[in-house]
Coordinates of C-alpha atoms and ligand atoms in Angstrom, one line a residue:
X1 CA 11.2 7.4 3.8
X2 CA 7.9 7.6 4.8
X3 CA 7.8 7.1 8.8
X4 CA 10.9 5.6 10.8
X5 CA 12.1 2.5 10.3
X6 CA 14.5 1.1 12.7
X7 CA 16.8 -1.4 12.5
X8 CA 18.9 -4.3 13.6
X9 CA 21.8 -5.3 15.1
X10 CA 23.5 -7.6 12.8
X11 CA 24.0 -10.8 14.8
X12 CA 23.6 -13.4 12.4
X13 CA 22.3 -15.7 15.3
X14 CA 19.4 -13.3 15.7
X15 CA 15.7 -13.9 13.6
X16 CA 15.6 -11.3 11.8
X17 CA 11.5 -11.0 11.0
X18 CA 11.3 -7.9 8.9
X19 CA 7.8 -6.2 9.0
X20 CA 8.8 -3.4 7.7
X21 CA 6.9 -3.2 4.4
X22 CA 6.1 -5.6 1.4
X23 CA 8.4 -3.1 -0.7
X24 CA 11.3 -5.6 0.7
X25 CA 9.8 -8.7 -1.4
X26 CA 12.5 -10.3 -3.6
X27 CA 12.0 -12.0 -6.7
X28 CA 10.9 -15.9 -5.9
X29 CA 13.5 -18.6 -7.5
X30 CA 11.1 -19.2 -10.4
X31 CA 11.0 -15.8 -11.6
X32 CA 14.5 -15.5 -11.5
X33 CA 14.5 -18.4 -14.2
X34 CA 11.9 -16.8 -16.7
X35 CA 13.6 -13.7 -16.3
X36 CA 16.9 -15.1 -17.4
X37 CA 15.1 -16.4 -20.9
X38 CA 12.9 -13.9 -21.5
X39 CA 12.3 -12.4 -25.3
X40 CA 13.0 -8.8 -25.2
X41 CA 13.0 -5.5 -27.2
X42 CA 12.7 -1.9 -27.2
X43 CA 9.8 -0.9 -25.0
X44 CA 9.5 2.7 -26.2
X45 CA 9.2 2.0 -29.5
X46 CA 6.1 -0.8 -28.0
X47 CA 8.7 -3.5 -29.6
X48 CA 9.5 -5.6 -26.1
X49 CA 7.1 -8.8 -26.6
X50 CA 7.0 -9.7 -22.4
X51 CA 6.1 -6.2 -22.2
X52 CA 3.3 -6.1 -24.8
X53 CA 2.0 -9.2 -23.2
X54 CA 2.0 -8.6 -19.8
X55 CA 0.4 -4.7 -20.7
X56 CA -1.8 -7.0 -22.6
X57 CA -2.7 -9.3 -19.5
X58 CA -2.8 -6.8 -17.2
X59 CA -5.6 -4.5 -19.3
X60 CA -7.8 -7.6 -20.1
X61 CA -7.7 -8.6 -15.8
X62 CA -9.2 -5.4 -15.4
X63 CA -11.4 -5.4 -17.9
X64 CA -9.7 -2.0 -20.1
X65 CA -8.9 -1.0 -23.2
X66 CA -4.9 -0.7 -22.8
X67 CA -2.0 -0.3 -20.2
X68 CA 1.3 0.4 -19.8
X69 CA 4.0 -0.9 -17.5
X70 CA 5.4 1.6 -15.7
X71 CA 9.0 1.8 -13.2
X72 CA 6.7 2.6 -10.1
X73 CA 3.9 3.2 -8.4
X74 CA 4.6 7.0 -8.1
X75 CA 5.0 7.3 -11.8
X76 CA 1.4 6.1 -12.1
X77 CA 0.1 8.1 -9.8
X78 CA 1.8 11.3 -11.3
X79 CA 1.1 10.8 -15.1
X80 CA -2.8 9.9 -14.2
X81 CA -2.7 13.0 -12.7
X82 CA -1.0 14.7 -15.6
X83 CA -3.3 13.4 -18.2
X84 CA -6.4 13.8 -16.2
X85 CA -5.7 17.3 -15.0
X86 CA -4.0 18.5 -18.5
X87 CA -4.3 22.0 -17.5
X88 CA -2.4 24.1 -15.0
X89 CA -4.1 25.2 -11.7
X90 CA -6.9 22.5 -11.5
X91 CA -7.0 20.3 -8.6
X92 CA -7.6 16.5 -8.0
X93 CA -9.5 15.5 -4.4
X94 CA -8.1 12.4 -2.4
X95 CA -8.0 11.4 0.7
X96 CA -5.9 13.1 3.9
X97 CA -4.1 9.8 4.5
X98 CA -3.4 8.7 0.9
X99 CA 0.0 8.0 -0.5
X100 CA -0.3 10.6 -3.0
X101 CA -0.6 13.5 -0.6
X102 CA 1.8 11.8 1.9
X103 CA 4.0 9.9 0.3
X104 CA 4.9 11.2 -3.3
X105 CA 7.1 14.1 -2.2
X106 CA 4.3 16.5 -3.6
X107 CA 5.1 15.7 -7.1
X108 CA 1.3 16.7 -8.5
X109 CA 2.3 20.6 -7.8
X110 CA 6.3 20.1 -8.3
X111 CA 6.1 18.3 -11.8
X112 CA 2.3 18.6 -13.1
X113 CA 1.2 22.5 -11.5
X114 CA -2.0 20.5 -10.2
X115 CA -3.0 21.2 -6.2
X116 CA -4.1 18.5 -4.3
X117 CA -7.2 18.9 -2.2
X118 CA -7.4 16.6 0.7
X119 CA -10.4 15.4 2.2
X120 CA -10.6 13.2 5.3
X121 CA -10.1 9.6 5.3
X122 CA -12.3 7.7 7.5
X123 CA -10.6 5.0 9.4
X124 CA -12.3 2.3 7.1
X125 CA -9.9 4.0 4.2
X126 CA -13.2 5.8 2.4
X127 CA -14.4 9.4 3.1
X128 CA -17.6 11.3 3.1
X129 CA -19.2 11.3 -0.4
X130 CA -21.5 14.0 0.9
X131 CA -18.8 16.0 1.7
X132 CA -17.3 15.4 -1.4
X133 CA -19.8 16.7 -3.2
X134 CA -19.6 19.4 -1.4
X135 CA -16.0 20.2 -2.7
X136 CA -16.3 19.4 -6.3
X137 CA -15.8 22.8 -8.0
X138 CA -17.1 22.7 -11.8
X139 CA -17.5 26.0 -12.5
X140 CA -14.7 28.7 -13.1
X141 CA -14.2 30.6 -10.2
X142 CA -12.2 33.7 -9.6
X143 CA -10.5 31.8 -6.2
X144 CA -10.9 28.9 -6.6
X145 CA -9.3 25.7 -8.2
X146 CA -11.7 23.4 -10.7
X147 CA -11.6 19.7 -9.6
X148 CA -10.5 17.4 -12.5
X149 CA -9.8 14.8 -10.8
X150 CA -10.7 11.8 -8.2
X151 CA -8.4 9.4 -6.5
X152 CA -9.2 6.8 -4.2
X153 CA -6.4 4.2 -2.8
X154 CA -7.3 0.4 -2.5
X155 CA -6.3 -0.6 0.0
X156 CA -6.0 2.1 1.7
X157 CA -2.4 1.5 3.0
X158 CA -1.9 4.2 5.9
X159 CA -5.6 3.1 7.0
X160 CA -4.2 -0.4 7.6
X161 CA -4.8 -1.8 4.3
X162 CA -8.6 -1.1 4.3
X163 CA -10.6 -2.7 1.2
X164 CA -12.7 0.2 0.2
X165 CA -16.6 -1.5 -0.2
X166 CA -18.0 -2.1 -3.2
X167 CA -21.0 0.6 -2.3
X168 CA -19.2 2.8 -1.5
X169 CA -17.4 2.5 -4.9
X170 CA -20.2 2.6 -6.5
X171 CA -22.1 5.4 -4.9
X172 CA -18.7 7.4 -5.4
X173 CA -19.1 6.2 -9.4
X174 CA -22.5 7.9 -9.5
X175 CA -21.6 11.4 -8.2
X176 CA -18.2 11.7 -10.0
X177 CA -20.6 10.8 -13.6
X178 CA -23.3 13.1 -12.6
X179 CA -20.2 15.8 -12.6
X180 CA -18.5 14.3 -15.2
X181 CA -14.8 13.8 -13.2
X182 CA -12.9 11.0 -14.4
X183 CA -11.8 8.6 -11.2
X184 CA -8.6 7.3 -10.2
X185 CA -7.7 4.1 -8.2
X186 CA -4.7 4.0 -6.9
X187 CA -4.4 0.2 -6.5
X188 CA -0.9 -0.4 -5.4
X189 CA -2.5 -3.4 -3.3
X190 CA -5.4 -4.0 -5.6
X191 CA -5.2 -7.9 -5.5
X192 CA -4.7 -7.8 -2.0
X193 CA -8.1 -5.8 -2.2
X194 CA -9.2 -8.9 -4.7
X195 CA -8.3 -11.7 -2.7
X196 CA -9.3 -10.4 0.3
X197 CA -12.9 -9.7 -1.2
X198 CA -13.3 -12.4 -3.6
X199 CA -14.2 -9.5 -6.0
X200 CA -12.8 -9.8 -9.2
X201 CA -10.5 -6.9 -9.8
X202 CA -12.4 -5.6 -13.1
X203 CA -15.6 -5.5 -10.7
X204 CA -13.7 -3.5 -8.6
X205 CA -12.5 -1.2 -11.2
X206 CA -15.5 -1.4 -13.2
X207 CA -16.1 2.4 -13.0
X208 CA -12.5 3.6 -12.8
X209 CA -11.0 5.5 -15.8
X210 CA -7.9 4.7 -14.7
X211 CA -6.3 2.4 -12.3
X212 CA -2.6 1.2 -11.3
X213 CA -1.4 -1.8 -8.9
X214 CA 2.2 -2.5 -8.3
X215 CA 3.6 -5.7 -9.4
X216 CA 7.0 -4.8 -7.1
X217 CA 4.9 -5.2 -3.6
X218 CA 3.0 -8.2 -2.8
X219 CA 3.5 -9.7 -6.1
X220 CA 7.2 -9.4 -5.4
X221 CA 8.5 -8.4 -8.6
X222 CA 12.1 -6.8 -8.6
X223 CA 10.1 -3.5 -10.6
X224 CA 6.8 -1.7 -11.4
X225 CA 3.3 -1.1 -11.8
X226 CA 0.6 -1.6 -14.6
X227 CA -1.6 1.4 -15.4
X228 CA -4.3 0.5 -17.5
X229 CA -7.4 3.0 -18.8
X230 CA -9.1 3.7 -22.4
X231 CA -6.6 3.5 -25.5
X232 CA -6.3 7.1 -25.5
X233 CA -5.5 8.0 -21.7
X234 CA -2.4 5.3 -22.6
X235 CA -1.7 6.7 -25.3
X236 CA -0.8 10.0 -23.5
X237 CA 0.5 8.3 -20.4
X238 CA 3.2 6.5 -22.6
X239 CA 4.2 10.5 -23.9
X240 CA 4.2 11.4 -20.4
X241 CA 6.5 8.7 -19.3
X242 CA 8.9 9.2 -21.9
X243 CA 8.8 13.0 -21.1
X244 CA 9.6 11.8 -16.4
X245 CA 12.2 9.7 -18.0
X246 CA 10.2 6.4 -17.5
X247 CA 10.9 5.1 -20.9
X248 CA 12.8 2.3 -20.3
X249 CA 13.8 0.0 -22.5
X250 CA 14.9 -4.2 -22.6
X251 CA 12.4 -4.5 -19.2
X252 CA 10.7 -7.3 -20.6
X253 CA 13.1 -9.0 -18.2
X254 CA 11.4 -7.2 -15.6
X255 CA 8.0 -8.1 -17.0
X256 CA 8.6 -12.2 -17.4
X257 CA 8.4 -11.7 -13.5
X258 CA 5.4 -9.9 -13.8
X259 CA 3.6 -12.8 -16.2
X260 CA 5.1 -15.3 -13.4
X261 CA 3.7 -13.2 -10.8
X262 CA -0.2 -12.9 -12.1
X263 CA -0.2 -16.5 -12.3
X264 CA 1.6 -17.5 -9.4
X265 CA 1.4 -14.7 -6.5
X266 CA -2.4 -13.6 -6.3
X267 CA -4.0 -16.0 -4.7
X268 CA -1.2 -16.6 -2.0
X269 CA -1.6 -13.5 -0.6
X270 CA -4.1 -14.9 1.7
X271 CA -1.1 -16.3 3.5
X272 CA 0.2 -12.9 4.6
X273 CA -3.4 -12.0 5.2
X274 CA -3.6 -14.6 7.4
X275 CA -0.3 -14.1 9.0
X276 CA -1.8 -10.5 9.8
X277 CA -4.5 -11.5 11.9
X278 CA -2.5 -14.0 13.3
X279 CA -0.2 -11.5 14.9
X280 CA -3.0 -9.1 15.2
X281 CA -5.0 -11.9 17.6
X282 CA -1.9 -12.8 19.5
X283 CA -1.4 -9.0 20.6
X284 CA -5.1 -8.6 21.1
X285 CA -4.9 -11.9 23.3
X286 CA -2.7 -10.5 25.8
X287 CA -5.4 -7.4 26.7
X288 CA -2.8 -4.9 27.1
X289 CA -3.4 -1.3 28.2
X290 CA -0.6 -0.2 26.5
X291 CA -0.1 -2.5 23.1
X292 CA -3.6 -2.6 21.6
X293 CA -5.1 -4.1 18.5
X294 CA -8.9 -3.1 16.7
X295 CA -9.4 -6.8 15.6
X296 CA -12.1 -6.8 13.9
X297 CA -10.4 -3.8 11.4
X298 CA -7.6 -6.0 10.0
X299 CA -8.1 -7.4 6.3
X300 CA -5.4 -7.5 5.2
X301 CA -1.2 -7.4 4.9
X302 CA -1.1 -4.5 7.2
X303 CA -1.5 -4.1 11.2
X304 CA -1.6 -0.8 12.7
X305 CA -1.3 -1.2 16.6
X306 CA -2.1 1.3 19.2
X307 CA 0.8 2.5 21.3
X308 CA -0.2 4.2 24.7
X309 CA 2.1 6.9 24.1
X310 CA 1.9 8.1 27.7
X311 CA 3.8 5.2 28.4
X312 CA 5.6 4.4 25.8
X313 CA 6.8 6.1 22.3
X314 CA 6.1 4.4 19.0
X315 CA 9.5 4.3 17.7
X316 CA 11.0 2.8 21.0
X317 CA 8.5 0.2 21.4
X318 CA 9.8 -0.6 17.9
X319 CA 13.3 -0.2 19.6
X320 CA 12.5 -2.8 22.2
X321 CA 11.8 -5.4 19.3
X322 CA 14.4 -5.0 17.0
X323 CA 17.3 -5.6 20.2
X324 CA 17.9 -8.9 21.4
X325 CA 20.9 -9.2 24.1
X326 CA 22.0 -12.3 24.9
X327 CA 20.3 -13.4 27.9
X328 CA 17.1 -13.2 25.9
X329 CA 15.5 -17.0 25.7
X330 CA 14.0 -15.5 22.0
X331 CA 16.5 -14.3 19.7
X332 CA 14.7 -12.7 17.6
X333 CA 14.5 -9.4 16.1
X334 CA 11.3 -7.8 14.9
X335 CA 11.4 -4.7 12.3
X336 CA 8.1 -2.6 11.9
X337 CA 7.4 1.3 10.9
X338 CA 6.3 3.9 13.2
X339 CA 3.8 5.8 12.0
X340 CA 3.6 8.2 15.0
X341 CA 4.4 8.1 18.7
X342 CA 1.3 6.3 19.2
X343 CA 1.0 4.2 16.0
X344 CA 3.1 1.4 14.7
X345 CA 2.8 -0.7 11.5
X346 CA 3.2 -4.3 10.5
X347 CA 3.0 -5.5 7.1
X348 CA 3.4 -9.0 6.0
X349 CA 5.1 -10.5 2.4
X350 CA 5.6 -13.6 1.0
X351 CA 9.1 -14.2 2.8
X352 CA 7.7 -13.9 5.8
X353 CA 7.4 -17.8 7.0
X354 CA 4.7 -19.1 9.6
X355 CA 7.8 -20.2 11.7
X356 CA 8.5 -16.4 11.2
X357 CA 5.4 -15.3 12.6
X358 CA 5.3 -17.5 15.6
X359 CA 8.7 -16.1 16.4
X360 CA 7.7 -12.7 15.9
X361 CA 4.9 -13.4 18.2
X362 CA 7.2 -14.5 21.0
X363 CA 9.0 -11.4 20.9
X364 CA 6.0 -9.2 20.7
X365 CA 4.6 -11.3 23.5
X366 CA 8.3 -10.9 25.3
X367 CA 8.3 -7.2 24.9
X368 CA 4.8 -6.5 26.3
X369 CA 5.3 -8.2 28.9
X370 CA 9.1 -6.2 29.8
X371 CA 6.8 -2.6 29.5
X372 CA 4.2 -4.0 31.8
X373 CA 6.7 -5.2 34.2
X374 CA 8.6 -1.6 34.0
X375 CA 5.4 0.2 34.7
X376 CA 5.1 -2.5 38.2
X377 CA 8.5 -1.6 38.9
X378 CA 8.2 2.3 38.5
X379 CA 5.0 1.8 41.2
X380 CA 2.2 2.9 38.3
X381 CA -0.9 1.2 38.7
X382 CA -1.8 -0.1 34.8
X383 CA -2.4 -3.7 34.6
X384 CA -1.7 -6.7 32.0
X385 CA -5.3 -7.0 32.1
Ligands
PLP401 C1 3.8 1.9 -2.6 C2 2.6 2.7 -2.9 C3 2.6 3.6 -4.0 C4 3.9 3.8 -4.8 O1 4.5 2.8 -5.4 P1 6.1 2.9 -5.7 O2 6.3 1.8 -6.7 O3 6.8 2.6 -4.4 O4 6.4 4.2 -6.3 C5 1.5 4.2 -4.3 N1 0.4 4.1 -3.6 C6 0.3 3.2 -2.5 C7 -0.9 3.1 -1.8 C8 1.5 2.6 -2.1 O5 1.4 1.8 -1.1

């Protein structure tokens, strides 16, 4: 698991709000019905006809030449890597606080003998392209690594679900074809990126050779991501996946969901974008010292807020909102990720109701106000306001 997650109590009287992640999306009622008809076959053999379409869809919304539905987000990340970098000992560059140098267990060096070479995200979830350039290593060297590869996430999830600018896309485009290095987008939350922007996703993948986004997040289907690129880079993708094991085979079940999901789950995700800022403003309203917000950062399904860590620990101010006790006049439990002793994260799904959020904004509001009275008690001099 990628940072701590902390959880309830089990009193079924309680609100449970989960913020945990949007990986906890289940499948809505609707997709459970197209699922239960849907026309399948062998995907391996490119003989499931839900797959074929939605591989189909999926490459013409993002304007390229094929795709291939995949059993995560990992697994597209990895096999990009692996057909990109086809050659032991190169390395790809991507950012410090992206989910394939945090989150994937390492697998580029385990599984594809390919080093990842970090460079620093900013907080707006891009990095310096000067610095970049600085990095890229074309020649053969006797120390050091040739970089292959690019890969830039959008949104930038550990950023707080940053939509990297169009510029900044396309100034990246420019230096990666003047040194002839393919780009990756890792686009787990690419229509989040979409609907946020109002930038149609093949705009924002216009220069990307590849690029994946997960169906299973936001989009709440029970499985998967689509990674689409040129006929060829599929082509070797789908030899990759069969060689990880990724081959799967009646998932056309899996992929009704995904058809339902394109049509039906995109442009809702403003919702939980606004449910975002709406518990963003409410914590930013009470002008905390100790519980802090950046406003005018949040676009989209994901909050990171401060924690004063002097005061209080990430992971215990998490504590505080996931128990209720009796007395409480809001029974409600809140669930979020701590990043760090000073960070926690928020991030917002179709389940999540508005009632939901107004509750989960009482107890924020409730626990605030408990550490600010503690501090009083215990004679410190930090104020509400
Ligand atoms: C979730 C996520 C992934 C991985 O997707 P899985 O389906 O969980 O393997 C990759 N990149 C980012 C930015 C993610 O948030």
């Amino acid at each position: 698991m990628p940072y701590d997650m902390v959880y309830g109590n089990g009193n079924s009287n309680v609100r449970v709000v989960d913020l945990r992640t949007d990986t906890l999306t289940k499948p809505t009622q609707a997709m459970r019905k197209v699922m239960a008809v849907a026309e399948v076959g062998d995907s391996v053999f490119g003989e499931d006809p839900t797959v074929c379409k939605l591989e189909r869809r999926c490459a013409d919304l993002l304007e390229k030449e094929d795709a291939v539905y995949l059993p995560s987000g990992t697994m597209c990340n990895l096999i990009a890597i692996m057909v990109h970098c086809n050659k032991r000992g190169v390395e790809f560059i991507a950012g410090n606080k992206s989910h394939v140098n945090l989150h994937e267990l390492g697998g580029s060096a385990f599984l594809a003998g390919v080093h990842c070479s970090q460079i620093t995200n900013k907080p707006d979830g891009t990095f310096c392209l000067q610095e970049l350039q600085g990095r890229i290593k074309v020649k053969l060297d006797i120390q050091e690594p040739t970089t292959a590869l690019i890969i830039v996430e959008n949104t930038q999830n550990m950023c707080g679900g940053k939509v990297l600018p169009l510029e900044w896309l396309d100034d990246l485009a420019k230096i990666a074809s003047q040194y002839k290095i393919p780009l990756h987008m890792d686009g787990a939350r690419l229509m989040n990126a979409v609907v946020q922007s109002k930038v149609p996703a093949k705009r924002i993948a216009k220069d990307m050779d590849s690029v994946f986004f997960c169906i299973s997040k936001g989009l709440a289907c029970p499985m998967g991501s689509i990674l689409c690129g040129t006929k060829s880079f599929i082509a070797e993708a789908k030899r990759m996946r069969k060689m990880l094991g990724g081959g799967v085979r009646q998932v056309g079940i899996l992929a009704a969901a995904g058809l339902l999901a394109l049509d039906e789950m995109i442009d809702r995700l403003q919702v939980d974008h606004d449910h975002t800022y709406q518990i963003a403003k409410a914590i930013n309203d009470l002008q905390s010292s100790v519980i802090r917000v950046d406003l005018s950062s949040v676009q989209t399904n994901i909050l990171l807020v401060e924690v004063d860590s002097k005061i209080i620990k990430g992971r215990d101010f998490l504590q505080k909102l996931n128990e209720v006790s009796e007395s409480d006049t809001t029974q409600v439990c809140v669930r979020g990720g701590a990043i760090n002793d000073g960070e926690v994260r928020f991030v917002l799904q179709w389940e999540v109701t508005d009632e939901d959020v107004n509750c989960a904004i009482e107890k924020i509001k409730m626990v605030v106000s408990q550490i600010h009275d503690d501090l009083k008690r215990r004679g410190k001099k930090r104020r509400l306001s």
